[in-house]
XYZ file of C-alpha atoms in Angstrom:
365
model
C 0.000 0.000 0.000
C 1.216 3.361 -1.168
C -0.244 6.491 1.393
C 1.469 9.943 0.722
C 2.339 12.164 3.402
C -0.581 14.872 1.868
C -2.377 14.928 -0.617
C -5.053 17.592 -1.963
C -6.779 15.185 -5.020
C -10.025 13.970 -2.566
C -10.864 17.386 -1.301
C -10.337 19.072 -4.225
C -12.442 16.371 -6.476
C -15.479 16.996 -4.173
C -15.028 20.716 -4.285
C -14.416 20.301 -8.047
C -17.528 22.190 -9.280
C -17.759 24.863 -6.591
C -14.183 25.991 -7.635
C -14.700 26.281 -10.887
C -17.541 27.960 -10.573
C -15.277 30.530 -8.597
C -12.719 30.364 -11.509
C -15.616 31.569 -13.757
C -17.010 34.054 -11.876
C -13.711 35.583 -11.490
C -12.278 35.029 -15.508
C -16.115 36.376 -17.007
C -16.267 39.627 -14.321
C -12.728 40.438 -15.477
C -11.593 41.879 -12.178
C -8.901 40.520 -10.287
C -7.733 42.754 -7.204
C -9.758 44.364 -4.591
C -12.911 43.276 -5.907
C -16.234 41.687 -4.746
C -14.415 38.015 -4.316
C -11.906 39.979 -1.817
C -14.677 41.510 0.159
C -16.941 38.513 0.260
C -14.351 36.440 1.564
C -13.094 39.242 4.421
C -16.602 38.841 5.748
C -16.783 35.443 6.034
C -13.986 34.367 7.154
C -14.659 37.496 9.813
C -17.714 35.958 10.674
C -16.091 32.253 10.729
C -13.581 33.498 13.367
C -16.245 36.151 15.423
C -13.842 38.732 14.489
C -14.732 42.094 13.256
C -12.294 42.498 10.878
C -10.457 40.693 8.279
C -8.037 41.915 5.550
C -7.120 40.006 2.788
C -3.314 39.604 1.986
C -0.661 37.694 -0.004
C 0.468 35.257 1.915
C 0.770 34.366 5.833
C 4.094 35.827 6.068
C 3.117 39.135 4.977
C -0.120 38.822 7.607
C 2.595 38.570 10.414
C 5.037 41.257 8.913
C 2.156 43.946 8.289
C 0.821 42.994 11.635
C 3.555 44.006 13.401
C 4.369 47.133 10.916
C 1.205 48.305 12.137
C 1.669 48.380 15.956
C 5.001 50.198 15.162
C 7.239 47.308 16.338
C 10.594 48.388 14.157
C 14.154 48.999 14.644
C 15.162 48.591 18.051
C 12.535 46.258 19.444
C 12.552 42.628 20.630
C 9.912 40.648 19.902
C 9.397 36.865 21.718
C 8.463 33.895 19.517
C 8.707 30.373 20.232
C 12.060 28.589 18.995
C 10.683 25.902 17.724
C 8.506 27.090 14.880
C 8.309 28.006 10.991
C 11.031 30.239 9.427
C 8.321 33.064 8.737
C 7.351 33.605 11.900
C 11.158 34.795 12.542
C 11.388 36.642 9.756
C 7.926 38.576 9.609
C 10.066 39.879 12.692
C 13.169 40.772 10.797
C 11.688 42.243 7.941
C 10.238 45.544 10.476
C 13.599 45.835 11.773
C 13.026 44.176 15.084
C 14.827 41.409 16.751
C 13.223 37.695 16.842
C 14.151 36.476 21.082
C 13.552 32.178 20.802
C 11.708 30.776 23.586
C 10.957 27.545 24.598
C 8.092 25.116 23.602
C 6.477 22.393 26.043
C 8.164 19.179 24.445
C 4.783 17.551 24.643
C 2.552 20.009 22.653
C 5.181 21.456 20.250
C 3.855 25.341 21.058
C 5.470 27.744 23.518
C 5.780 27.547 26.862
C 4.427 30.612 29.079
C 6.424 29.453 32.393
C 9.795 30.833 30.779
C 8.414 33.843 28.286
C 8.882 36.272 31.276
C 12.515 35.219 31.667
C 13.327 36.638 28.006
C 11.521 39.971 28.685
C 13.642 43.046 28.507
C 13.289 46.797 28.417
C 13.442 46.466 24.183
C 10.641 43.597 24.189
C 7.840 45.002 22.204
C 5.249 41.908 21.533
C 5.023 38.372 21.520
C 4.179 35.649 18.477
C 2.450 32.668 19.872
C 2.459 30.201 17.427
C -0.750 27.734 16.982
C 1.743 25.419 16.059
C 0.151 22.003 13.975
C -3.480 23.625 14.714
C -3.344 23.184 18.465
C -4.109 26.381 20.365
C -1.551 28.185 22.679
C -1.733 28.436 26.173
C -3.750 31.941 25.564
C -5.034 32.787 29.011
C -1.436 32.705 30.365
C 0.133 34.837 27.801
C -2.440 37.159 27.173
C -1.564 37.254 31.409
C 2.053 38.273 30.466
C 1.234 40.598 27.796
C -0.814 42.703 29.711
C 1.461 42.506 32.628
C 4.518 43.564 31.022
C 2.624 46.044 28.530
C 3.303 43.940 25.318
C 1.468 43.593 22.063
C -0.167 40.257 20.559
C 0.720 39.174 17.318
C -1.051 35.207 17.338
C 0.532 32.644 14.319
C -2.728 31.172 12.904
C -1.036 29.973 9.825
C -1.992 26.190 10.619
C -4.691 26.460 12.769
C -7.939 27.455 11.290
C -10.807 26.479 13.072
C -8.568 25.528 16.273
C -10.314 26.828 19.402
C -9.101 27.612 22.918
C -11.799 27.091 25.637
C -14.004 27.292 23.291
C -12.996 30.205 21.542
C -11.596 30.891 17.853
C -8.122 31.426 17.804
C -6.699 34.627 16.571
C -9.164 36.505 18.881
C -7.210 36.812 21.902
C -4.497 39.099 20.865
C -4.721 42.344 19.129
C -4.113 41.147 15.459
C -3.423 37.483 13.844
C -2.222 36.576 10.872
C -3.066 33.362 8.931
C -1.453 31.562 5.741
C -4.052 30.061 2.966
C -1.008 28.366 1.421
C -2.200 25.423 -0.298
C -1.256 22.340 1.671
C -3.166 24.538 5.269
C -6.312 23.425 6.245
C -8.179 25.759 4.319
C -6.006 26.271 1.528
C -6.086 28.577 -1.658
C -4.603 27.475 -4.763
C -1.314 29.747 -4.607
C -0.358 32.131 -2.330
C -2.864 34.026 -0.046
C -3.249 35.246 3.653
C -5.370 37.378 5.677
C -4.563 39.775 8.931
C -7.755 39.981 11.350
C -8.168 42.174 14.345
C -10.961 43.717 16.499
C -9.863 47.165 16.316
C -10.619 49.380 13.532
C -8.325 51.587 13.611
C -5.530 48.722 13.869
C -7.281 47.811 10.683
C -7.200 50.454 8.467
C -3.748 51.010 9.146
C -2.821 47.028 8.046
C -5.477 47.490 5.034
C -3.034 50.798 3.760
C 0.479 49.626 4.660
C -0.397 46.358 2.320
C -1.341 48.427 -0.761
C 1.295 50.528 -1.009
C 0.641 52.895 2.130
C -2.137 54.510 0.425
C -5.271 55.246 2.391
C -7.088 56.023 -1.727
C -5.462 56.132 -5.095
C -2.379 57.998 -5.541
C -2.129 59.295 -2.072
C 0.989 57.479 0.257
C 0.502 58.153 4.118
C 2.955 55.093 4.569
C 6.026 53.777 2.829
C 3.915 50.517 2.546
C 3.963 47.139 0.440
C 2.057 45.255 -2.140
C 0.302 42.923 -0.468
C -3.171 42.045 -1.409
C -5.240 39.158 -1.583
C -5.871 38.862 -5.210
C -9.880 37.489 -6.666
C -8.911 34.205 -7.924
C -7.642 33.082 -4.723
C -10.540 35.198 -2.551
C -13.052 33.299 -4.423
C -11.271 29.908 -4.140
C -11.508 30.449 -0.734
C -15.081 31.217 -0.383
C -15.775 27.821 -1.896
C -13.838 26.053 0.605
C -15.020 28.049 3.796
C -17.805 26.290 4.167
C -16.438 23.286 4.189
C -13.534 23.621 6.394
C -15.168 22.435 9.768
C -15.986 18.979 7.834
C -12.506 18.755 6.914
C -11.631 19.855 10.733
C -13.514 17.027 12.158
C -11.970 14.382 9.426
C -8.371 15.297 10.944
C -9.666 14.953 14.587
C -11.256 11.336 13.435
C -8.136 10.114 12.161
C -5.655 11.983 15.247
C -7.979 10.200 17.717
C -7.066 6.889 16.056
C -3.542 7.743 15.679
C -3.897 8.460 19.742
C -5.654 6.121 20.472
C -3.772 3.010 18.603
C -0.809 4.062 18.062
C 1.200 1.916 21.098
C 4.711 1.753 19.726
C 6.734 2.552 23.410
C 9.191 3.976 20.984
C 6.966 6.416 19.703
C 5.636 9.559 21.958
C 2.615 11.127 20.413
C 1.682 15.007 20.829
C -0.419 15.514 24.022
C -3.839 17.517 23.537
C -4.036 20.199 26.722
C -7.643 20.458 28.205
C -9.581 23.200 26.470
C -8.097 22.757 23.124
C -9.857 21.522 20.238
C -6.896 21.411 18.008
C -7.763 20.679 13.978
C -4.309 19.013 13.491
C -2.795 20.601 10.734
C 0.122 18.171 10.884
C 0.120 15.469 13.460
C 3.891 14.864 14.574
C 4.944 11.943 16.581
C 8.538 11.770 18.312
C 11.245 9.131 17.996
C 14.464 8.728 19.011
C 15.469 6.608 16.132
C 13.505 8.885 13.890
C 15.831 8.848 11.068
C 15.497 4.705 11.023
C 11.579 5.197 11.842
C 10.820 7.701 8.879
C 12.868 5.323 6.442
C 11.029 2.246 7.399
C 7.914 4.125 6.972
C 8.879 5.178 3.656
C 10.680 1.406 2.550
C 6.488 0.415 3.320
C 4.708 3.027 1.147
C 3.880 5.860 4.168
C 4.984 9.084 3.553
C 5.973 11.291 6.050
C 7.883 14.381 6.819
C 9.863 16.704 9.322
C 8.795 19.558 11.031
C 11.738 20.864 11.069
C 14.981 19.587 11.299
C 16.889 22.565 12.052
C 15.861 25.320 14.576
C 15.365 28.548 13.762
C 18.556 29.914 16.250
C 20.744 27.128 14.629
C 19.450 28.451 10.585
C 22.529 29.720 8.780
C 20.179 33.342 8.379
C 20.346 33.899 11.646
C 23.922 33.410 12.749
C 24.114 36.914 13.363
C 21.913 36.067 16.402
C 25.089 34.934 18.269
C 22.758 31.577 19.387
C 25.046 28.095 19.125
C 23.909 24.662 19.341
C 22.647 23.635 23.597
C 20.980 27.076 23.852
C 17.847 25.700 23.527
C 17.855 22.318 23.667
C 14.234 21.233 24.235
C 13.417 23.132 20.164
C 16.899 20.823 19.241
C 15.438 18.009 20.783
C 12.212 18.397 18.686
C 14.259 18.929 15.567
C 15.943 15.417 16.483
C 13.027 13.286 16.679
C 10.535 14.862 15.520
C 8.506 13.319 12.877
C 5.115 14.052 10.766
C 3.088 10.683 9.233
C 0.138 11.218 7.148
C -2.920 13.622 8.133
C -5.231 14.747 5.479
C -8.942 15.101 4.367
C -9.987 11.472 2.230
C -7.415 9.082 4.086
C -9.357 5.887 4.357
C -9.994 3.682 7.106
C -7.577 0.780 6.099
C -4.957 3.731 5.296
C -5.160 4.901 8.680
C -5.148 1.124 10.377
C -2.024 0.282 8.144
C 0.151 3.501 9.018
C -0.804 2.423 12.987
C 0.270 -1.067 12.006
C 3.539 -0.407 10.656
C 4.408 2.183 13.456
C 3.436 -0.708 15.751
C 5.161 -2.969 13.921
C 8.471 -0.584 14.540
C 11.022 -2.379 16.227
């Protein structure tokens, strides 16, 4: 049996005349930025995540980087985000001018552990990225806690964790912007490039909706040496036909993870840990090996594909040797690089898929 570590084909065939229905609309209206497609999808997906506003951009990178552009985090400032992580998040932090300070995740959940944020708090410490990391939520009460202690501005990493809720609660709403990636292997996924900032405050976004179209509040007119970042129709509308879907395809990942959980009983194998009041929707679901190498090619010699999420840390990246960091500074985001490693987690994976990856991970000796 052959199972890849993703694939798109089963979601995409059942969505197959909704999208290109969008495709149509889009090619026969002959618009294809800042149109009706753009604003129909900023209200739903506002509405999805009980948000007031939503502003469509290019991708989830840019939703972090404009986020932070507009609460004036720049040259000068430190800004905490978890070391074990994507590359973007670090360098939506870089590209303002600001300085990314790694922290710490739990080695059970992956995401960022409050208990040692305050410990990397200076005077220069402008705002904090928590990172949703593989669609479970952060441990929001607690850092929202910090934030507000220590005066600091919320920035929340939704890029794979739409839908994810924390005590019942959409993520992205706890902080005061988030920025999510519709890149298309995420849970809900455009077909290119495409990302959207959301906030409750108005004024927080008008400023992101102007800095990502050049800094200009109407045509012609610059307020803001800004960028060109925009969510463009064909991927708006793309969207819209998979937002209504994307709680089905929520609970399909949740089926499968509570097999993997559940029957997965390899005592070589740890397997994430779900915190109480998290309903994660399991963007990627990463188990942890200490012969991971030997694991992922056994895996692979049967037919499962996997991956690795990631295998080097963001303070140990070649980009950011300027950072002064060296391998043992943070050796619980090395430890995760080590051993960590993804097996397959995606809409359409049928039942004797799912019993043979838990067989041959059983089967691991």
């Amino acid at each position: 049996m052959t199972i890849p570590f993703v694939t798109f084909i089963p979601m995409e065939r059942e969505l197959e005349k909704e999208l290109r229905s969008a495709f149509e609309r889009v090619f026969t209206r002959s618009w294809y930025i800042d149109g009706m497609e753009d604003e129909a999808f900023e209200r739903a997906f506002a509405e999805y995540c009980k948000i007031k506003y939503c502003i469509g951009v290019g991708n989830g990178l840019d939703a972090l980087m404009l986020a932070l552009k507009a609460l004036e985090v720049g040259e000068g400032d430190e800004v905490i985000v978890p070391s074990n992580t994507y590359i973007a998040t670090a360098l939506a932090v870089t590209y303002v001018g600001a300085k990314p300070v790694f922290v710490e995740p739990r080695i059970e959940t992956f995401n960022i552990n409050p208990e040692v944020i305050e410990t990397s708090i200076s005077k220069k410490t402008k705002a904090i990225i928590p990172v949703h990391l593989y669609g479970q939520a952060c441990e929001m009460d607690e850092i929202m806690r910090i934030a507000k202690k220590h005066g600091l501005r919320v920035v929340e990493d939704c890029a794979q964790a739409h839908g994810a809720t924390y005590k019942g609660k959409k993520v992205g709403t706890f902080g005061d912007a988030a920025g999510f990636s519709f890149y298309p292997g995420k849970n809900l996924g455009a077909l290119g490039d495409a990302g959207t900032v959301v906030t409750d405050d108005q004024e927080l976004a008008k400023r992101i909706r102007t800095l990502g179209n050049y800094g200009s509040d109407y045509k012609y007119h610059h307020i803001y040496k800004g960028n060109n970042s925009r969510l463009d129709e064909l991927q708006a509308a793309f969207l819209s036909a998979k937002l209504p879907s994307l709680d089905k395809f929520n609970e399909e990942r949740r089926r499968i993870a509570n097999r993997y959980l559940n029957e997965i009983k390899n005592p070589k194998v740890a397997l994430p840990m779900v915190l109480n009041d998290m309903a994660s929707v399991w963007h990627i679901f990463g188990i942890r090996c200490d012969e991971r190498n030997r694991l992922e090619s056994y895996l692979n010699d049967n037919g499962i594909g996997t991956n690795k999420h990631y295998p080097i840390p963001m303070h140990l990246q070649e980009c950011y040797r300027d950072l002064g960091y060296v391998e043992g500074d943070f050796p619980i985001a090395e430890e995760i690089s080590k051993t960590e490693l993804s097996i397959p987690m995606y809409y359409g994976m049928k039942d004797e898929e799912i019993e043979y990856v838990i067989e041959k991970i059983n089967e691991f000796k």
